[in-house]
Tab-separated table of C-alpha atoms in Angstrom:
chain	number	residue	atom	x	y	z
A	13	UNK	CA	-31.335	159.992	-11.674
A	14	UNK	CA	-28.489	158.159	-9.858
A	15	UNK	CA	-29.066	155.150	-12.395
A	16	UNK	CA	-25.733	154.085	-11.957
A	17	UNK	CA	-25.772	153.344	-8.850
A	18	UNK	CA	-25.661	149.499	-7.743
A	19	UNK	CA	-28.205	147.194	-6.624
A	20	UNK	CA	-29.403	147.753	-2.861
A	21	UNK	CA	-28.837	144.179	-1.709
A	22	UNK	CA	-27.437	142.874	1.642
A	23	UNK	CA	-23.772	141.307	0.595
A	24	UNK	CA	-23.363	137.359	1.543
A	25	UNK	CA	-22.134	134.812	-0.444
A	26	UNK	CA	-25.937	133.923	-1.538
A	27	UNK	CA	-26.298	137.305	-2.742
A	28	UNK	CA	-22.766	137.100	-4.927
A	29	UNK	CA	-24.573	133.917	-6.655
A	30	UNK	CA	-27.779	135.506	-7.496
A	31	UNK	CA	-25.601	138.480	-8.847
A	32	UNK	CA	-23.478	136.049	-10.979
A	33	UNK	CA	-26.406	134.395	-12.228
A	34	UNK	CA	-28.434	137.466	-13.043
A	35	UNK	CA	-25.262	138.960	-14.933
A	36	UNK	CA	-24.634	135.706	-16.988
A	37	UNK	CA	-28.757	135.670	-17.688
A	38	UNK	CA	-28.241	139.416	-19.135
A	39	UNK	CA	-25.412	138.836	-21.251
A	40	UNK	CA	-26.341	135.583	-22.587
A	41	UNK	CA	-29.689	137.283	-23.355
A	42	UNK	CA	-28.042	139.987	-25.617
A	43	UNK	CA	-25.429	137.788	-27.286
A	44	UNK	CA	-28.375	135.549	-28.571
A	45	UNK	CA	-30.349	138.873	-29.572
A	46	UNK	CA	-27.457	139.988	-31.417
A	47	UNK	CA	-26.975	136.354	-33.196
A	48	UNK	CA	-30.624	136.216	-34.077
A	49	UNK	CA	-30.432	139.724	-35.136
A	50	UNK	CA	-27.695	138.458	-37.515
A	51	UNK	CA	-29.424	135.282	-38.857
A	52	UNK	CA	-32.425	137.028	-39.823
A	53	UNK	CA	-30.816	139.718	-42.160
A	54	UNK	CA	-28.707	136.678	-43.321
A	55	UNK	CA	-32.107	135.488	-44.626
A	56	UNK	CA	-33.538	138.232	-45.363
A	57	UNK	CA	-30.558	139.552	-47.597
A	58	UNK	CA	-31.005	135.424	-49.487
A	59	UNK	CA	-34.850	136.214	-50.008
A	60	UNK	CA	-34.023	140.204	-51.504
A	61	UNK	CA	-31.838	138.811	-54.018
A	62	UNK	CA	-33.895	135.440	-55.182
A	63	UNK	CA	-37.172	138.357	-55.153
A	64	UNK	CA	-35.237	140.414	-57.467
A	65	UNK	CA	-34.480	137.656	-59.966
A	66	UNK	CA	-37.778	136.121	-59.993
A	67	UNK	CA	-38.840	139.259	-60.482
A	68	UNK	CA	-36.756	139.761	-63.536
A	69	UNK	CA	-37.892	135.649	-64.211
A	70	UNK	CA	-41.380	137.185	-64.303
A	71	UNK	CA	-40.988	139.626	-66.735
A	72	UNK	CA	-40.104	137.659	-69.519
A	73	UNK	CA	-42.587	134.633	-68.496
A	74	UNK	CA	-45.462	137.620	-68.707
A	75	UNK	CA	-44.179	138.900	-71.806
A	76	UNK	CA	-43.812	135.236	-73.717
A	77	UNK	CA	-47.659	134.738	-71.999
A	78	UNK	CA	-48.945	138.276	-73.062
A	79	UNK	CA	-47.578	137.374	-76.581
A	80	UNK	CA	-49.252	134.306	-76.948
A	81	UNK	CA	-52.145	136.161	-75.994
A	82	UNK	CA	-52.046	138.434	-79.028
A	83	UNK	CA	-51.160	135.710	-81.476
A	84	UNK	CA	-54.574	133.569	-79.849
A	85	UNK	CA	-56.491	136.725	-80.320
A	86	UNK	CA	-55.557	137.123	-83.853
A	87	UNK	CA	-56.758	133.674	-84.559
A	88	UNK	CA	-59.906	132.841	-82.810
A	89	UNK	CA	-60.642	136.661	-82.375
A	90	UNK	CA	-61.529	138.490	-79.137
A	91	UNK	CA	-62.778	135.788	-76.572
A	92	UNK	CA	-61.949	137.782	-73.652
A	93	UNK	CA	-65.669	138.076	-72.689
A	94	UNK	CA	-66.175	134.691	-73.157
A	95	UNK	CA	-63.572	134.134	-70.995
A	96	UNK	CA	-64.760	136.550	-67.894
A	97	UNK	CA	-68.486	135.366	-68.603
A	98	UNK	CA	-67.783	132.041	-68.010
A	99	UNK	CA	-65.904	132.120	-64.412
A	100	UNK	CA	-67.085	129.407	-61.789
A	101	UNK	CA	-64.585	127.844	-59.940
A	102	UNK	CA	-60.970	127.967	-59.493
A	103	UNK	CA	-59.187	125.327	-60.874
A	104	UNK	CA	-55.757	126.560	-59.187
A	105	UNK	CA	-55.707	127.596	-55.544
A	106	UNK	CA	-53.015	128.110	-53.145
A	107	UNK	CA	-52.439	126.629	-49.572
A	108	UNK	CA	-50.947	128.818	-46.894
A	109	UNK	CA	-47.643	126.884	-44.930
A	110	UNK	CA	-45.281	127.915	-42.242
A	111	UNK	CA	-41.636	127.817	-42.616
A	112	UNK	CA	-39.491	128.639	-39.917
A	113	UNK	CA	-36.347	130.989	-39.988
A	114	UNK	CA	-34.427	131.711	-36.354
A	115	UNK	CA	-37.496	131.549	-34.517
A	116	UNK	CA	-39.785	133.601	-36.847
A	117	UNK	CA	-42.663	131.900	-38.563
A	118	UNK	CA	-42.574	133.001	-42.333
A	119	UNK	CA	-45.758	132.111	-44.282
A	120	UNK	CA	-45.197	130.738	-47.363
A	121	UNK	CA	-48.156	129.799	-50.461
A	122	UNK	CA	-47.913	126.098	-52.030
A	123	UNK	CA	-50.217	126.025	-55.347
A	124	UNK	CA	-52.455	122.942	-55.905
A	125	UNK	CA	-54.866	121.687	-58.646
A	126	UNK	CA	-58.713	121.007	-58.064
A	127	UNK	CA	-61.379	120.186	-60.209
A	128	UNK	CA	-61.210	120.708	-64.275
A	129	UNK	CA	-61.277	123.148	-66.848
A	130	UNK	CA	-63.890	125.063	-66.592
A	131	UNK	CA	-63.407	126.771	-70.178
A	132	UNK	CA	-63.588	122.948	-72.149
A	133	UNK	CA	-67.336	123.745	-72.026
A	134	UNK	CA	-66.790	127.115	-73.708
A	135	UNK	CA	-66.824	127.780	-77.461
A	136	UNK	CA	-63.275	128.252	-77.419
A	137	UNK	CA	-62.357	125.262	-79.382
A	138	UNK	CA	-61.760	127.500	-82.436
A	139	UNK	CA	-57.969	128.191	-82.524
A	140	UNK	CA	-57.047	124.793	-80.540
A	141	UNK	CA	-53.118	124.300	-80.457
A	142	UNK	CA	-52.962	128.082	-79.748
A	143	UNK	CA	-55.176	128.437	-76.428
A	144	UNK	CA	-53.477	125.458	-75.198
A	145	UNK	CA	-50.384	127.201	-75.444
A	146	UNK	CA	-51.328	130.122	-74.072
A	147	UNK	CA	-53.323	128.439	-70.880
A	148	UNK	CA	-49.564	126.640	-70.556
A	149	UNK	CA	-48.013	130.146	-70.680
A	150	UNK	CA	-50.544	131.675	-68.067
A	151	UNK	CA	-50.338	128.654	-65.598
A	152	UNK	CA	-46.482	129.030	-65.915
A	153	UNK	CA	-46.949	132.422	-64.915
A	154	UNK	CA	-49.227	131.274	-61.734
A	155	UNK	CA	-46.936	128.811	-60.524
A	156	UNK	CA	-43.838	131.451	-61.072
A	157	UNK	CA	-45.705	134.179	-59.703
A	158	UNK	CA	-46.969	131.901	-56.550
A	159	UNK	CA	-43.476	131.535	-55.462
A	160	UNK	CA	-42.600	135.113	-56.144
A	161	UNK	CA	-45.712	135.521	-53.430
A	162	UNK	CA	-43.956	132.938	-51.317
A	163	UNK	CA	-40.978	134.844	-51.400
A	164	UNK	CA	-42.418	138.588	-51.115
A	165	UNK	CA	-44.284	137.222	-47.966
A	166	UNK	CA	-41.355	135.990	-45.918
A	167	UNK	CA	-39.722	139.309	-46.955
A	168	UNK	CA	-42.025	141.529	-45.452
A	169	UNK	CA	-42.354	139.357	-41.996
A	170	UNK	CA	-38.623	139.341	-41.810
A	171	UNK	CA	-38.344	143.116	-42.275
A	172	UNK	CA	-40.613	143.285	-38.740
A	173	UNK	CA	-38.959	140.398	-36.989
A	174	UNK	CA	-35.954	142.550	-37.963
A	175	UNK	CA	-37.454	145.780	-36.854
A	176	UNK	CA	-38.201	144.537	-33.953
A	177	UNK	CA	-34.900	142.909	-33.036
A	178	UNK	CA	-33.082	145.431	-33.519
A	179	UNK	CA	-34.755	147.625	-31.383
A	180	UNK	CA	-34.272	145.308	-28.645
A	181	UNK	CA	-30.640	144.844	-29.392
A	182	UNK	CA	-30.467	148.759	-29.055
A	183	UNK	CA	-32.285	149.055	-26.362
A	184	UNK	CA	-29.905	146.378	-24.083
A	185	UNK	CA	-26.883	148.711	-26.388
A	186	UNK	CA	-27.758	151.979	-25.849
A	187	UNK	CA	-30.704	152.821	-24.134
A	188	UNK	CA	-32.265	152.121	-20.537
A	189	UNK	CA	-31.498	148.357	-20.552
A	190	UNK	CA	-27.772	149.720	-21.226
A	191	UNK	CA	-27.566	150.642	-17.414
A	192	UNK	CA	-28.505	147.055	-16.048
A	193	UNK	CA	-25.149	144.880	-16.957
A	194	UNK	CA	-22.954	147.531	-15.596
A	195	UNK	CA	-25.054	148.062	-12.591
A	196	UNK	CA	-25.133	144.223	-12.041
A	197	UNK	CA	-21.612	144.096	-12.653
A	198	UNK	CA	-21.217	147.164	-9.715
A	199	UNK	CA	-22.902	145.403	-7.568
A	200	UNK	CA	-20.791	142.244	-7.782
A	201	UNK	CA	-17.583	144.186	-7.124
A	202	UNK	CA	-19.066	145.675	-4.450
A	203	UNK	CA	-20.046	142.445	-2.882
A	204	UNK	CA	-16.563	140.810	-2.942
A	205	UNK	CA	-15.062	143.600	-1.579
A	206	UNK	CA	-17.300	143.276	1.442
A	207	UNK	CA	-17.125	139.982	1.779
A	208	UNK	CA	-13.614	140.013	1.550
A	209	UNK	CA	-13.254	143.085	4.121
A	210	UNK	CA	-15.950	141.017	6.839
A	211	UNK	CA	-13.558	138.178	6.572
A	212	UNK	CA	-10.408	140.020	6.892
A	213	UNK	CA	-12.157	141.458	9.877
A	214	UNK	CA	-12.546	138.104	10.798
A	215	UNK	CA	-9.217	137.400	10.721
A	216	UNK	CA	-8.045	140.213	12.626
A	217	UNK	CA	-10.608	139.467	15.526
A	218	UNK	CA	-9.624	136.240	16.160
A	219	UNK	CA	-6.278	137.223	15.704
A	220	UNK	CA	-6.640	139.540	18.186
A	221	UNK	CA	-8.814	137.280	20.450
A	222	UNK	CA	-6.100	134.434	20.530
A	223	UNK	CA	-3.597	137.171	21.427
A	224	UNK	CA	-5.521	137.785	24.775
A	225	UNK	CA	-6.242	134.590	25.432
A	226	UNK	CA	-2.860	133.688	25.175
A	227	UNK	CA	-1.926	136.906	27.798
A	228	UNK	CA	-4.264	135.777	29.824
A	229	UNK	CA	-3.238	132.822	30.212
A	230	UNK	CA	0.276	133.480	29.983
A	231	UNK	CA	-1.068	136.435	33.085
A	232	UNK	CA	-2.725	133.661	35.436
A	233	UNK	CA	0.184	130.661	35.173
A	234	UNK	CA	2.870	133.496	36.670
A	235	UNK	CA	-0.026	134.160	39.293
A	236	UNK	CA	-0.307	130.473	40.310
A	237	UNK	CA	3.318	129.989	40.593
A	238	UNK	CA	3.691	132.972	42.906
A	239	UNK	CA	0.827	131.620	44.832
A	240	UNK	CA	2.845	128.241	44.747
A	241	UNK	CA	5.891	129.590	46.370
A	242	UNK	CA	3.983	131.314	48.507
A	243	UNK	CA	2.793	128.366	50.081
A	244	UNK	CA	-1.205	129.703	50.193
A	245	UNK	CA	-2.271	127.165	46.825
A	246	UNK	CA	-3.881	123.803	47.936
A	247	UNK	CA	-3.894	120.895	45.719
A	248	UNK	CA	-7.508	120.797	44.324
A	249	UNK	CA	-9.196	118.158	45.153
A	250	UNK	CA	-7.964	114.371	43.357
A	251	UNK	CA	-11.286	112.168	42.764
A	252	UNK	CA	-9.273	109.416	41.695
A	253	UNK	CA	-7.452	109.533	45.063
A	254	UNK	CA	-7.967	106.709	47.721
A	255	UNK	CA	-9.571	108.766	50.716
A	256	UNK	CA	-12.837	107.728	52.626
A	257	UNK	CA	-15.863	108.289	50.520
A	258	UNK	CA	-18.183	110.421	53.400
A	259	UNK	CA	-21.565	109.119	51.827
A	260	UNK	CA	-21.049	105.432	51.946
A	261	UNK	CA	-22.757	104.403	54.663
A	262	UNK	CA	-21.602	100.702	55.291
A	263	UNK	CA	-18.626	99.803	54.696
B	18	UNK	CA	-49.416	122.863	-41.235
B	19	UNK	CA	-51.436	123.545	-44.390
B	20	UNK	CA	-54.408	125.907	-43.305
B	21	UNK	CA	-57.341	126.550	-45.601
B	22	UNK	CA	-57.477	126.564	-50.065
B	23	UNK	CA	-57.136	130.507	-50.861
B	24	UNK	CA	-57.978	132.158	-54.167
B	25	UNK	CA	-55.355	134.603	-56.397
B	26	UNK	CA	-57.089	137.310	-57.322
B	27	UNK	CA	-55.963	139.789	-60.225
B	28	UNK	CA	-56.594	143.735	-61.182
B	29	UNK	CA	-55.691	144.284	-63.942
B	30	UNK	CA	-55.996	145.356	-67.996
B	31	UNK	CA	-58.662	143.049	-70.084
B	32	UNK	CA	-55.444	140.861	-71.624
B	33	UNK	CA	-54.232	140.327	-68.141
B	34	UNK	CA	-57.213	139.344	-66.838
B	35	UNK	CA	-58.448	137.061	-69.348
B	36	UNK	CA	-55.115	135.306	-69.681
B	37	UNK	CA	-54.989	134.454	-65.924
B	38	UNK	CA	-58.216	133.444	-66.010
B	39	UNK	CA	-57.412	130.848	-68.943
B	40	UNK	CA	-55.084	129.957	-66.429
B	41	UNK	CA	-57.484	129.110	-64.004
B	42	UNK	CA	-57.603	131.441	-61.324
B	43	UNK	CA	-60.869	132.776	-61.264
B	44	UNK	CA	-64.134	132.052	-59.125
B	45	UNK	CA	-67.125	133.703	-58.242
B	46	UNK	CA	-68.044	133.049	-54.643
B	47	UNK	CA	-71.344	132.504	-52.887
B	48	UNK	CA	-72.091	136.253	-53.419
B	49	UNK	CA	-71.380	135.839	-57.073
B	50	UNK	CA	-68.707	138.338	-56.252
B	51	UNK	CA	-65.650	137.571	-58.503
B	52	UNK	CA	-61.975	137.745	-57.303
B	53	UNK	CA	-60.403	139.961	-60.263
B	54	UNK	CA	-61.436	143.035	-61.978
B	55	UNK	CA	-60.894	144.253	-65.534
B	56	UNK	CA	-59.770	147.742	-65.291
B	57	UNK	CA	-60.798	149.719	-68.674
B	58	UNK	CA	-60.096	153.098	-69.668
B	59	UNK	CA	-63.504	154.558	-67.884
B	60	UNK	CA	-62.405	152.635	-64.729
B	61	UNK	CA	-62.393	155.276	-61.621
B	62	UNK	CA	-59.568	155.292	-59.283
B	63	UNK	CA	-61.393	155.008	-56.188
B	64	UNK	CA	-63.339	151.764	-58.095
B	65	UNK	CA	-59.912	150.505	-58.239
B	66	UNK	CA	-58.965	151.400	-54.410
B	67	UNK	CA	-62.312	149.944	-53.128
B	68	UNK	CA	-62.290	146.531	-54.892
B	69	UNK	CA	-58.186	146.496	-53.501
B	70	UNK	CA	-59.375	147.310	-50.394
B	71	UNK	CA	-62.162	144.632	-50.741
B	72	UNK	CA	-59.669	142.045	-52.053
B	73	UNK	CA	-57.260	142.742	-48.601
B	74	UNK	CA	-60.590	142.216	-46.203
B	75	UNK	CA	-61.561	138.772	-47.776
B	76	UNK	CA	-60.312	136.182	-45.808
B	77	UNK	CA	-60.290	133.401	-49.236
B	78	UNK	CA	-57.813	135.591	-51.144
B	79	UNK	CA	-54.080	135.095	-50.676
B	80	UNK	CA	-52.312	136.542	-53.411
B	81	UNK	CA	-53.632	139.614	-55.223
B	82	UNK	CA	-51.906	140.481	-59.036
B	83	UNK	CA	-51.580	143.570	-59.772
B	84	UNK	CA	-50.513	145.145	-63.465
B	85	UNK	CA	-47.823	147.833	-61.758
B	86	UNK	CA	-49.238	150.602	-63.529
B	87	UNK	CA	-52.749	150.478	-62.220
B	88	UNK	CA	-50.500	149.998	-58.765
B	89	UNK	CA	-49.276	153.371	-59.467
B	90	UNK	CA	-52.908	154.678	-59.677
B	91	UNK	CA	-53.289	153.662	-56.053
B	92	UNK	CA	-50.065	153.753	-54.582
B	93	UNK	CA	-51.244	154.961	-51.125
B	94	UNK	CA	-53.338	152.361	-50.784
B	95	UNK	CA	-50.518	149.575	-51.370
B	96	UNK	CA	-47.782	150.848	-49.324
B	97	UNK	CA	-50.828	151.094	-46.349
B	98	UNK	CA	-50.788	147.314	-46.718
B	99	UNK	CA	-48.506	146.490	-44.112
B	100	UNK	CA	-49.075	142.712	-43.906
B	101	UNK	CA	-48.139	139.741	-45.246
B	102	UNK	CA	-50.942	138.072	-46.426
B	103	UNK	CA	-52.410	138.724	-48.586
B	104	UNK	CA	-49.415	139.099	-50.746
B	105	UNK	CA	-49.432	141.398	-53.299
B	106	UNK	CA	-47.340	141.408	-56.311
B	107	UNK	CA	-46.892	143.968	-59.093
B	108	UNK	CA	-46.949	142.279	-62.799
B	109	UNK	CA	-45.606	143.798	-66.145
B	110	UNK	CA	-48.882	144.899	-68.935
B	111	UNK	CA	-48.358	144.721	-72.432
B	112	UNK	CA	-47.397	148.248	-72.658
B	113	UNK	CA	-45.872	148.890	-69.321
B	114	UNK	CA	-42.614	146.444	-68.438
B	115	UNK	CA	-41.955	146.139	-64.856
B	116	UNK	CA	-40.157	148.320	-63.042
B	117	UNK	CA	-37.965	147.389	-59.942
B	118	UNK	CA	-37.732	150.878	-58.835
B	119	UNK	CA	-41.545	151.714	-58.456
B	120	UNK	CA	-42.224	148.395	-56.780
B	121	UNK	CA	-43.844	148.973	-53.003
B	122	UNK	CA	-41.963	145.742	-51.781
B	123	UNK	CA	-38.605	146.689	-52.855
B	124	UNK	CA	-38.910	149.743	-51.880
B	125	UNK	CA	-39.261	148.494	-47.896
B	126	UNK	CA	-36.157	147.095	-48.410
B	127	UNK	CA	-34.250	150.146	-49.609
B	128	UNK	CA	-35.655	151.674	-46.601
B	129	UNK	CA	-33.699	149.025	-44.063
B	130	UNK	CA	-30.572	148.830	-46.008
B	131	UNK	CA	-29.946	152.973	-45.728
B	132	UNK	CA	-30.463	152.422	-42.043
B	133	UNK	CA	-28.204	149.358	-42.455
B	134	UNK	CA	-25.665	150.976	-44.014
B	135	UNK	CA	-25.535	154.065	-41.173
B	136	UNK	CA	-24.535	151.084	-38.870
């Protein structure tokens, strides 16, 4: 496939516009891929490192929560059933909200309070100070683990943001879309030099034109004055001369 | 702009379960159907894929817990999740501390840094 070839367009100074205009559109289209390219990882390298720590963050939140568990337990006994008989509604929920990073919408989860404790109507009030604690230590956990959700979910979007990118950058890099800067850039050269030949051409021709006009004329003044000596030349006719106007009637 | 309240749902070991539900995360919706699920010894794995499964196709959960080593038990099913939302996170048990290595998440992003690296 002669994909190298240049443009088929007719060469005039229109055409070396367009041409500038489309090759400025294609690179300013790549060096903005490439930049946005750049800021997501940017991000996305932040979020990999703040996921790791909260992560770590998380670990010993669950295991101070999971050990307030056991020391509950061992005072009021085993209420789990209680507990997971005596679900109704949600006291902690979570909003979905947009951030925005380079262009790419990342969701991120904002955790909000409604109604009361469902578990005040509960027998649980055996072993008190303890439960509190430990429904302090497991809403701790939510809220931690809520922005650890926040955080996992703008990871994974920005990996296909990324993904996707990148192809593009390697596509306008490397692949078909490769061909299209050079081929624009082709047929640029391609229309100067034309443009600059026709004129040239121009040149030349009118060059060449004044030449023979100037023979010419140079050719027909030596032919009057030999017609001049030879007596045969009348003086053209003067309109500004005083003779007797033929088509006046009256004088 | 805020879009609609979503639930955190967790799968997990009876301690994990009840203590996020002290926290105040659980709710039964109009079908009575809860959002978490105690996972005992007798718990099948494909109980534990379908109510995962079920968690991703309800359009009220956002976050789903997970202790990581019932994750393990379903791995395939986790690293199929290819979205965002919901979001799910693996969470240390009492006898199983969390491990960076087996998470699904992290593990995306070792993916894109080897390819980063080749660059």
């Amino acid at each position: 496939m002669s994909g190298k070839d240049r443009i088929e367009i007719f060469p005039s100074r229109m055409a070396q516009t367009i041409m500038k205009a489309r090759l400025k559109g294609a690179q300013t289209g790549r060096n903005l891929l490439k930049k946005k390219s750049d800021a997501l990882t940017l991000r996305f390298r932040q979020i990999l490192k703040k996921i790791i720590e909260t992560k770590m963050l998380m670990g010993k939140v669950m295991r101070e929560a999971a050990f307030s568990l056991a020391e509950a337990k061992f005072t009021a006994g085993d209420f789990s059933t209680t507990v997971i008989q005596n679900v109704n509604k949600a006291q902690v929920k979570i909003r979905a909200k947009k951030d925005n990073v380079a262009g790419v919408t990342l969701p991120v989860f904002e955790h909000y309070h409604e109604g009361t404790d469902s578990y005040e109507l509960t027998g649980l009030a055996r072993g008190g100070e303890q439960l509190a604690k430990l429904k302090r230590n497991y809403a701790k956990a939510v809220e931690l683990l809520v922005e650890l959700a926040s955080l996992q979910t703008s990871f994974v979007t920005l990996d296909e943001a990324i993904k996707i990118t990148n192809r593009r950058v390697n596509a306008i890099e490397h692949g078909e879309l490769s061909v299209i800067i050079p081929r624009i850039e082709r047929t640029l050269a391609y229309i100067i030099t034309e443009l600059d030949e026709r004129e040239r051409e121009e040149f030349y021709r009118l060059k060449k034109i004044q030449e023979k006009k100037k023979i010419l004329k140079e050719k027909s003044e030596k032919d009057l004055e030999h017609r001049r000596a030879a007596g045969e030349l009348l003086e053209p006719a003067n309109l500004l001369a005083e003779e007797k106007d033929e088509d006046l009637l009256f004088e | 702009m805020a879009g609609r309240g979503e639930l955190i749902a967790v799968i997990g070991d009876e301690d994990t379960v009840t203590g996020f539900l002290l926290g105040g995360i659980g709710e039964l919706n109009k079908n009575r159907h809860p959002n978490f699920l105690v996972v005992e010894k007798d718990t099948t794995i494909n109980e534990i894929e379908d109510t995962f499964r079920q968690f991703l196709h309800r359009d009220d959960i956002g976050i789903i817990l997970i202790n990581q080593y019932i994750a393990e038990m379903v791995r395939h099913a986790l690293d199929a999740h290819q979205h965002s939302i919901p979001a799910v996170l693996e969470i240390p048990s009492k006898e199983h501390p969390y491990d960076a290595a087996k998470d699904s998440i992290l593990r995306r992003a070792r993916g894109m840094f080897t390819a980063e690296d080749l660059r």
